[in-house]
mmCIF file of C-alpha atoms in Angstrom:
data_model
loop_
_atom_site.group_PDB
_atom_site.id
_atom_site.type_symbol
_atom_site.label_atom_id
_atom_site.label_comp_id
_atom_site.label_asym_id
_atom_site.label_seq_id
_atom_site.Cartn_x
_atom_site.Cartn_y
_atom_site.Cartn_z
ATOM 1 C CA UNK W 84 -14.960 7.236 10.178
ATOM 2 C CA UNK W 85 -16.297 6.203 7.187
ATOM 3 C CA UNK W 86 -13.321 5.141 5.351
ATOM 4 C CA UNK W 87 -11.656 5.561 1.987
ATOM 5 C CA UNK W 88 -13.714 6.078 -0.825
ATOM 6 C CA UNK W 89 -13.141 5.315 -4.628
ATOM 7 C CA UNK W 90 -15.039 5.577 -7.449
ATOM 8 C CA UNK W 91 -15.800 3.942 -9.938
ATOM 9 C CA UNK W 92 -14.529 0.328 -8.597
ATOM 10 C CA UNK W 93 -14.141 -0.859 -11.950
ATOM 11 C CA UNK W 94 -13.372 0.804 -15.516
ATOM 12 C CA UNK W 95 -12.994 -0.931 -18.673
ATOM 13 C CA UNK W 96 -11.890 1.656 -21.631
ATOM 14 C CA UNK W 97 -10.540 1.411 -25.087
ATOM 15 C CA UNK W 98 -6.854 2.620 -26.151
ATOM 16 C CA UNK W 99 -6.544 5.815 -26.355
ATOM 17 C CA UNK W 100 -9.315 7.243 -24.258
ATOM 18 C CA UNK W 101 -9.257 9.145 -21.354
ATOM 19 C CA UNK W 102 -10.234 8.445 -17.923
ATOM 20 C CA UNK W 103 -10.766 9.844 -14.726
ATOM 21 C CA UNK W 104 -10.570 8.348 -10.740
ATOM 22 C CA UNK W 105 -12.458 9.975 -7.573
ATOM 23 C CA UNK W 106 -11.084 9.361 -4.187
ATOM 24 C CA UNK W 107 -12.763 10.341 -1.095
ATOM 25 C CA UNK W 108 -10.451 10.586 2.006
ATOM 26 C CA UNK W 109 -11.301 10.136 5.759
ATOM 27 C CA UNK W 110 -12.158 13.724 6.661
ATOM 28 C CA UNK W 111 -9.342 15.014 8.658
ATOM 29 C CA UNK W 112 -7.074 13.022 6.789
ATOM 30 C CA UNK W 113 -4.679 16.073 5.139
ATOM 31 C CA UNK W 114 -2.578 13.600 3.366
ATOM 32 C CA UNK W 115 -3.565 11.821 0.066
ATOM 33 C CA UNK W 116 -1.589 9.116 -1.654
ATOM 34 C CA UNK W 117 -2.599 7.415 -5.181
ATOM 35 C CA UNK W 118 -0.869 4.243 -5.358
ATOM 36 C CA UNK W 119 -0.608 1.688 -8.489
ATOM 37 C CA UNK W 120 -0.509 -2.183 -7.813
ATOM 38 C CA UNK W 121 -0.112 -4.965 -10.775
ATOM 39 C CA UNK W 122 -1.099 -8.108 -10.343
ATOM 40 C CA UNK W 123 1.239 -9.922 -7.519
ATOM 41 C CA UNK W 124 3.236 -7.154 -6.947
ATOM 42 C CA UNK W 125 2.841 -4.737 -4.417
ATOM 43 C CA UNK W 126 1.299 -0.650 -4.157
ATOM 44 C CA UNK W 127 3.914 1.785 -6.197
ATOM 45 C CA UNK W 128 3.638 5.074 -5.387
ATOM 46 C CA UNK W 129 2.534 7.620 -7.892
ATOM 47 C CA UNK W 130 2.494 10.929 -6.249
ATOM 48 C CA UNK W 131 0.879 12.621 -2.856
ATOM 49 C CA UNK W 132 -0.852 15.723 -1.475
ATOM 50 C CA UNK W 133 -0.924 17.627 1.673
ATOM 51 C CA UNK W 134 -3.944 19.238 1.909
ATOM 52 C CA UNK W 135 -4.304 20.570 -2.099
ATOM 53 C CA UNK W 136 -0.546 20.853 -2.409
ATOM 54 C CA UNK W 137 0.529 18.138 -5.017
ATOM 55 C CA UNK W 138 4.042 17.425 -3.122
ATOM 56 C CA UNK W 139 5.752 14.970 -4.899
ATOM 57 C CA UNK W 140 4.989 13.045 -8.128
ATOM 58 C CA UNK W 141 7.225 9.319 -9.135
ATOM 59 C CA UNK W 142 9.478 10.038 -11.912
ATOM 60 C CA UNK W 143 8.060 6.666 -13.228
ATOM 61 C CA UNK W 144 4.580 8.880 -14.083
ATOM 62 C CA UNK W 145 4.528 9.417 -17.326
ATOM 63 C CA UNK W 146 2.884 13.365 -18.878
ATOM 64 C CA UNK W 147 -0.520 11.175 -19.275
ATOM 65 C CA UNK W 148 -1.337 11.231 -15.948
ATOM 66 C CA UNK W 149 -2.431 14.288 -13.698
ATOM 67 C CA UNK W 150 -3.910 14.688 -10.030
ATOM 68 C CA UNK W 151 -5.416 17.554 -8.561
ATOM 69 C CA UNK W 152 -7.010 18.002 -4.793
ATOM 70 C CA UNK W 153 -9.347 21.170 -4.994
ATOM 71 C CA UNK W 154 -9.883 22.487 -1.888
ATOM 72 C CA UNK W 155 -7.823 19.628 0.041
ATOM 73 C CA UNK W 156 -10.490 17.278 0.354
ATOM 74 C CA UNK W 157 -11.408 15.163 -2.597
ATOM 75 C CA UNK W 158 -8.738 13.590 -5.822
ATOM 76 C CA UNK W 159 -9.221 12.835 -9.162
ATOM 77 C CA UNK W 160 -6.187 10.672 -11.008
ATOM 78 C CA UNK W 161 -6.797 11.449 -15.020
ATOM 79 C CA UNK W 162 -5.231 9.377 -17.696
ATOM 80 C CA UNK W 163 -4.800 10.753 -20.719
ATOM 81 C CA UNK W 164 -4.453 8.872 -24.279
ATOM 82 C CA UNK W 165 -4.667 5.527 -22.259
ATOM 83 C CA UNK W 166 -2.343 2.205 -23.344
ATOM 84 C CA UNK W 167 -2.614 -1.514 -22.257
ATOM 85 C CA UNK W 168 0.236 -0.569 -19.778
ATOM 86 C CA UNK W 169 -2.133 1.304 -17.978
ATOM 87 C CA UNK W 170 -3.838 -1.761 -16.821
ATOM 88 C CA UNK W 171 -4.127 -1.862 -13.145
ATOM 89 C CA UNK W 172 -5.693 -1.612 -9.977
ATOM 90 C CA UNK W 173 -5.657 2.235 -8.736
ATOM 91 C CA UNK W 174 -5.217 2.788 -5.065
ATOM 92 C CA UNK W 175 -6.285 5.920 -2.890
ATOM 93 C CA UNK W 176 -4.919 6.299 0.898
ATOM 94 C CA UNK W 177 -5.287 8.395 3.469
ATOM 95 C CA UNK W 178 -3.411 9.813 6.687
ATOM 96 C CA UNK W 179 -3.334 12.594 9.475
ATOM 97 C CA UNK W 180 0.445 12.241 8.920
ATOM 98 C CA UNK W 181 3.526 11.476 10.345
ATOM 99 C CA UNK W 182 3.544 10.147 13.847
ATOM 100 C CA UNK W 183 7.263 9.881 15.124
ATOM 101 C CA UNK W 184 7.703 7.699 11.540
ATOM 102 C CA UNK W 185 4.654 5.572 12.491
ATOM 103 C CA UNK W 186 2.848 7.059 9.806
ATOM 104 C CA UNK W 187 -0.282 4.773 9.254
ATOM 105 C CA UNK W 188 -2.268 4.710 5.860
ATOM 106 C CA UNK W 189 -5.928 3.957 5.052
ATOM 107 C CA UNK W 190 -6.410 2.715 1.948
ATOM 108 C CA UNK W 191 -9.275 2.603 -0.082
ATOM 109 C CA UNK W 192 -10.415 -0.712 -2.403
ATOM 110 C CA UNK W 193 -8.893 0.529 -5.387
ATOM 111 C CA UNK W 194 -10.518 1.008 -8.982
ATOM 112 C CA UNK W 195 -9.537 -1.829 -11.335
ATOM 113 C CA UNK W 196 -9.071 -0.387 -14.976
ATOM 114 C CA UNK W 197 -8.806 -2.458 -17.752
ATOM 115 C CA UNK W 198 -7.467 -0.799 -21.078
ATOM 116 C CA UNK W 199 -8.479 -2.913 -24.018
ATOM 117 C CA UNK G 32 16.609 3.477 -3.665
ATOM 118 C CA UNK G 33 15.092 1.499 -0.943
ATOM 119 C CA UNK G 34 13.578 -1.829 -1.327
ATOM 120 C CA UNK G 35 12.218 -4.585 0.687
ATOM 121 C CA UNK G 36 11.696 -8.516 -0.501
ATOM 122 C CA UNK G 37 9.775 -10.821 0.937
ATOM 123 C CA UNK G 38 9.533 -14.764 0.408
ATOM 124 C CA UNK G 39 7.110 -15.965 -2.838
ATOM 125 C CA UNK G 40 4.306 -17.311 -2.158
ATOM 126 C CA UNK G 41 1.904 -19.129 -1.865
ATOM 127 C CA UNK G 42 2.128 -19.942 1.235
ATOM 128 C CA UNK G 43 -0.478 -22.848 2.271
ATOM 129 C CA UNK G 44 -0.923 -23.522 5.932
ATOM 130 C CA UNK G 45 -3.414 -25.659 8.097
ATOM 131 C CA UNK G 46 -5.361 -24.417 10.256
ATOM 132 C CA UNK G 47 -3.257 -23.998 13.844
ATOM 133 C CA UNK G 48 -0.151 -24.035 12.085
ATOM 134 C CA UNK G 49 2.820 -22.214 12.969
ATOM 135 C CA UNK G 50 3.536 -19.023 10.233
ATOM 136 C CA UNK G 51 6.658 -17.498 9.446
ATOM 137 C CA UNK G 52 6.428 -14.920 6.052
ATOM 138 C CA UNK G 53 10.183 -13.520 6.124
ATOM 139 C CA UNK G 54 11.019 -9.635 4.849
ATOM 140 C CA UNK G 55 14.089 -8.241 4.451
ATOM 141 C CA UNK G 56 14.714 -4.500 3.373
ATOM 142 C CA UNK G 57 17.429 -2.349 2.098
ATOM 143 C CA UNK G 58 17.501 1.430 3.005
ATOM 144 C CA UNK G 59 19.928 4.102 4.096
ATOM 145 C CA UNK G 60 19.159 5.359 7.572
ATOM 146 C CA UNK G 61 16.595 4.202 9.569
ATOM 147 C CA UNK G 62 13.271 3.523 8.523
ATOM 148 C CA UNK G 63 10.364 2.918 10.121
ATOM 149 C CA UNK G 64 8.585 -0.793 9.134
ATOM 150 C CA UNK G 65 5.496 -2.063 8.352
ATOM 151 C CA UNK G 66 3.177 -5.159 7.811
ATOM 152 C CA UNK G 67 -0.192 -4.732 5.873
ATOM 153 C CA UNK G 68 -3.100 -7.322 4.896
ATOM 154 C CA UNK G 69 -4.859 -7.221 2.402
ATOM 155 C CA UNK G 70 -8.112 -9.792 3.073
ATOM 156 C CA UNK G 71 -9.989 -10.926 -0.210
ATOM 157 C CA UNK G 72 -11.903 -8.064 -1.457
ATOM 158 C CA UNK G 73 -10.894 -5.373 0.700
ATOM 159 C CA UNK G 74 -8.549 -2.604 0.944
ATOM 160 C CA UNK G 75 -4.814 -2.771 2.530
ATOM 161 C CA UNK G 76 -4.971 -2.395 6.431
ATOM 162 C CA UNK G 77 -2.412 -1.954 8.518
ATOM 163 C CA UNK G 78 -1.511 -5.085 10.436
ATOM 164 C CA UNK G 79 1.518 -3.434 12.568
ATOM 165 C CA UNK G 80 4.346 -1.416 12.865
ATOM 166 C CA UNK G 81 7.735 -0.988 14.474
ATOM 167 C CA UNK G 82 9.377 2.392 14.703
ATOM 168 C CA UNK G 83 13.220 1.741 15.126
ATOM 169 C CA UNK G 84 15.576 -1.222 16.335
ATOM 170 C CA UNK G 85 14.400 -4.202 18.332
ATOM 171 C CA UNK G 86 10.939 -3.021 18.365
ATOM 172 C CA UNK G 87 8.534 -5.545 18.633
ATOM 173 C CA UNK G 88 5.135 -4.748 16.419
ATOM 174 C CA UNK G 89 1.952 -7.151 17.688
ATOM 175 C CA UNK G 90 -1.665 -7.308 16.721
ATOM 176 C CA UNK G 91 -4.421 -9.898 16.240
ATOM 177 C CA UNK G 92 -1.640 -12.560 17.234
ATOM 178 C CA UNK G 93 1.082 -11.735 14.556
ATOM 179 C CA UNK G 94 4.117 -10.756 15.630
ATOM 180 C CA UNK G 95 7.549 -9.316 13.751
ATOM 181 C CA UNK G 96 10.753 -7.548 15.560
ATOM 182 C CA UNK G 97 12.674 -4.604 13.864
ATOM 183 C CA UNK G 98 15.954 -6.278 13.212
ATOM 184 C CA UNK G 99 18.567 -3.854 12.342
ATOM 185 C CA UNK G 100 21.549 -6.354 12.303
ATOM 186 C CA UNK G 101 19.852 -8.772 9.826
ATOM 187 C CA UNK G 102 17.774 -5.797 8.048
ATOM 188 C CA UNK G 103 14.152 -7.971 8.545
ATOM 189 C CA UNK G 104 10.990 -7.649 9.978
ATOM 190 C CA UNK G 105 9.773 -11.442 9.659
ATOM 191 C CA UNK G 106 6.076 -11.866 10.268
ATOM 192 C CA UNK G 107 5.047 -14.435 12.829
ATOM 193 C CA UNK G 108 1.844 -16.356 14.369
ATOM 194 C CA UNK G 109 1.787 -19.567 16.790
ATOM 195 C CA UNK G 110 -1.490 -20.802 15.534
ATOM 196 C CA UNK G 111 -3.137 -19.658 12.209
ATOM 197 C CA UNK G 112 -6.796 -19.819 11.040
ATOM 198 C CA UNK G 113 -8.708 -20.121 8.115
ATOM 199 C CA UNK G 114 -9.767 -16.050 8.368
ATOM 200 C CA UNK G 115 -5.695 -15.245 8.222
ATOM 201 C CA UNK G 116 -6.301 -16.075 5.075
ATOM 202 C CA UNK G 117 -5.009 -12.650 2.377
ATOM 203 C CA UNK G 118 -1.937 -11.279 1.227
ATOM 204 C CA UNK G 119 0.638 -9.849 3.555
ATOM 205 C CA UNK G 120 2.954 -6.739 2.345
ATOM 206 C CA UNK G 121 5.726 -6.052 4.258
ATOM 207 C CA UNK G 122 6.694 -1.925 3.421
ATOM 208 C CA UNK G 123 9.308 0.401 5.026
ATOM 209 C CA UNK G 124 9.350 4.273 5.060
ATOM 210 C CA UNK G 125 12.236 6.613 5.702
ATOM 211 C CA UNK G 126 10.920 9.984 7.341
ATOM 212 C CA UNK G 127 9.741 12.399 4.994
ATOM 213 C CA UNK G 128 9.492 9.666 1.976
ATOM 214 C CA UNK G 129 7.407 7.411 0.728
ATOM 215 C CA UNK G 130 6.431 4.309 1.517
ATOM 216 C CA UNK G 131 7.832 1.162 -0.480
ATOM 217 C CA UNK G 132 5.797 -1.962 -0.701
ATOM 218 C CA UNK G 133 7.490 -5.319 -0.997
ATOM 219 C CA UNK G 134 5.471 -7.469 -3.661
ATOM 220 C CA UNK G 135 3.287 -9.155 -1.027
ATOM 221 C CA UNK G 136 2.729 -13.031 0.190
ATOM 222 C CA UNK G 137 -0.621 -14.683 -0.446
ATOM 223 C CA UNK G 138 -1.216 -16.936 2.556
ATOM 224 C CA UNK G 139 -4.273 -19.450 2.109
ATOM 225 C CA UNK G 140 -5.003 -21.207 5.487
ATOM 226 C CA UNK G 141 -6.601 -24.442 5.322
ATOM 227 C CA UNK G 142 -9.380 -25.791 7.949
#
């Protein structure tokens, strides 16, 4: 078990650029969250996948953003035409699941971007 | 929607203190509840769980009981130390939806 992965950890861009997250999952992890979190408040969900199936997205996501899973194994989180809004730290998690509603995530350490 | 709250922090302790971090939680039906850490430069963990009513979730000497009646799942240790030292979310999740985070409680332990 070697944990969540996400790269980069940091990502300073200008307005209007685009960027691009990796997340690495635990390897028979077949569900894959991507989770937002602003400074003191807690993870908001974006969307999740089970295995490469995109399954639900947060009406809060604006058309900028996009998240694919080829082959069910690795994500990439795009933002498109980025604004200061986007500012945040960009979480990853992992699971094998539901578990009679015990459902446990791994999370990775997030990738801090900073639109300028 | 659903929604949990938990009390503002900080929350500034000495060291074999007793710690109480209250969460309360709206929701239709019955979800299952959660308390994650989140230690200073790491990822979220999960700290424990409770599945339905009057469960009682334990690990690493915290403690919190599903409470249906009251809708909380308070967080509780006898004696702190300085290493209990992060930020504590306290999240729910109905089956087959998402988890929701409450907006976490920075604890800072003092030796």
């Amino acid at each position: 078990d070697t944990g969540v992965s996400q790269d980069p950890r940091h990502k300073i861009t200008k307005r209007g650029q685009n960027v691009t997250f990796r997340c690495d999952p635990i390897s028979e992890h077949n569900r894959l969250y991507w989770y937002r979190q602003t400074l003191g408040q807690g993870p908001e969900f974006l969307t999740y996948f089970q295995n490469e199936a995109q399954l639900e997205k947060s009406r809060l996501l604006s058309d900028r953003f996009s998240a694919e899973r080829p082959k069910g194994s690795f994500s990439t989180l795009e933002i498109q035409r980025t604004e200061q809004g986007d500012s945040a730290m960009y979480l990853c998690a992992s699971s094998s699941g539901e578990i009679g509603g015990g459902e446990k995530l791994f999370f990775g350490s997030g990738t801090q971007l900073s639109v300028l | 929607g659903d929604s949990v709250t938990q009390m503002e922090g900080p929350v500034t302790l000495s060291e074999e203190a007793f710690l109480t971090i209250n969460c309360t939680y709206t929701a239709t039906g019955y979800p299952s509840l959660f308390w994650y850490v989140q230690y200073p430069g790491e990822g979220l963990q999960l700290l424990l769980k409770a599945t339905k009513a009057d469960d009682k979730g334990s690990n690493k000497g915290f403690e919190a009981t599903y409470r249906k009646e009251t809708t909380s799942f308070h967080l509780e240790k006898g004696s702190v130390q300085v290493s209990d030292s992060a930020v504590y979310f306290c999240a729910l999740r109905n089956y087959g939806q998402n988890f929701v985070f409450g907006p976490g409680t920075r604890l800072s332990v003092l030796p």
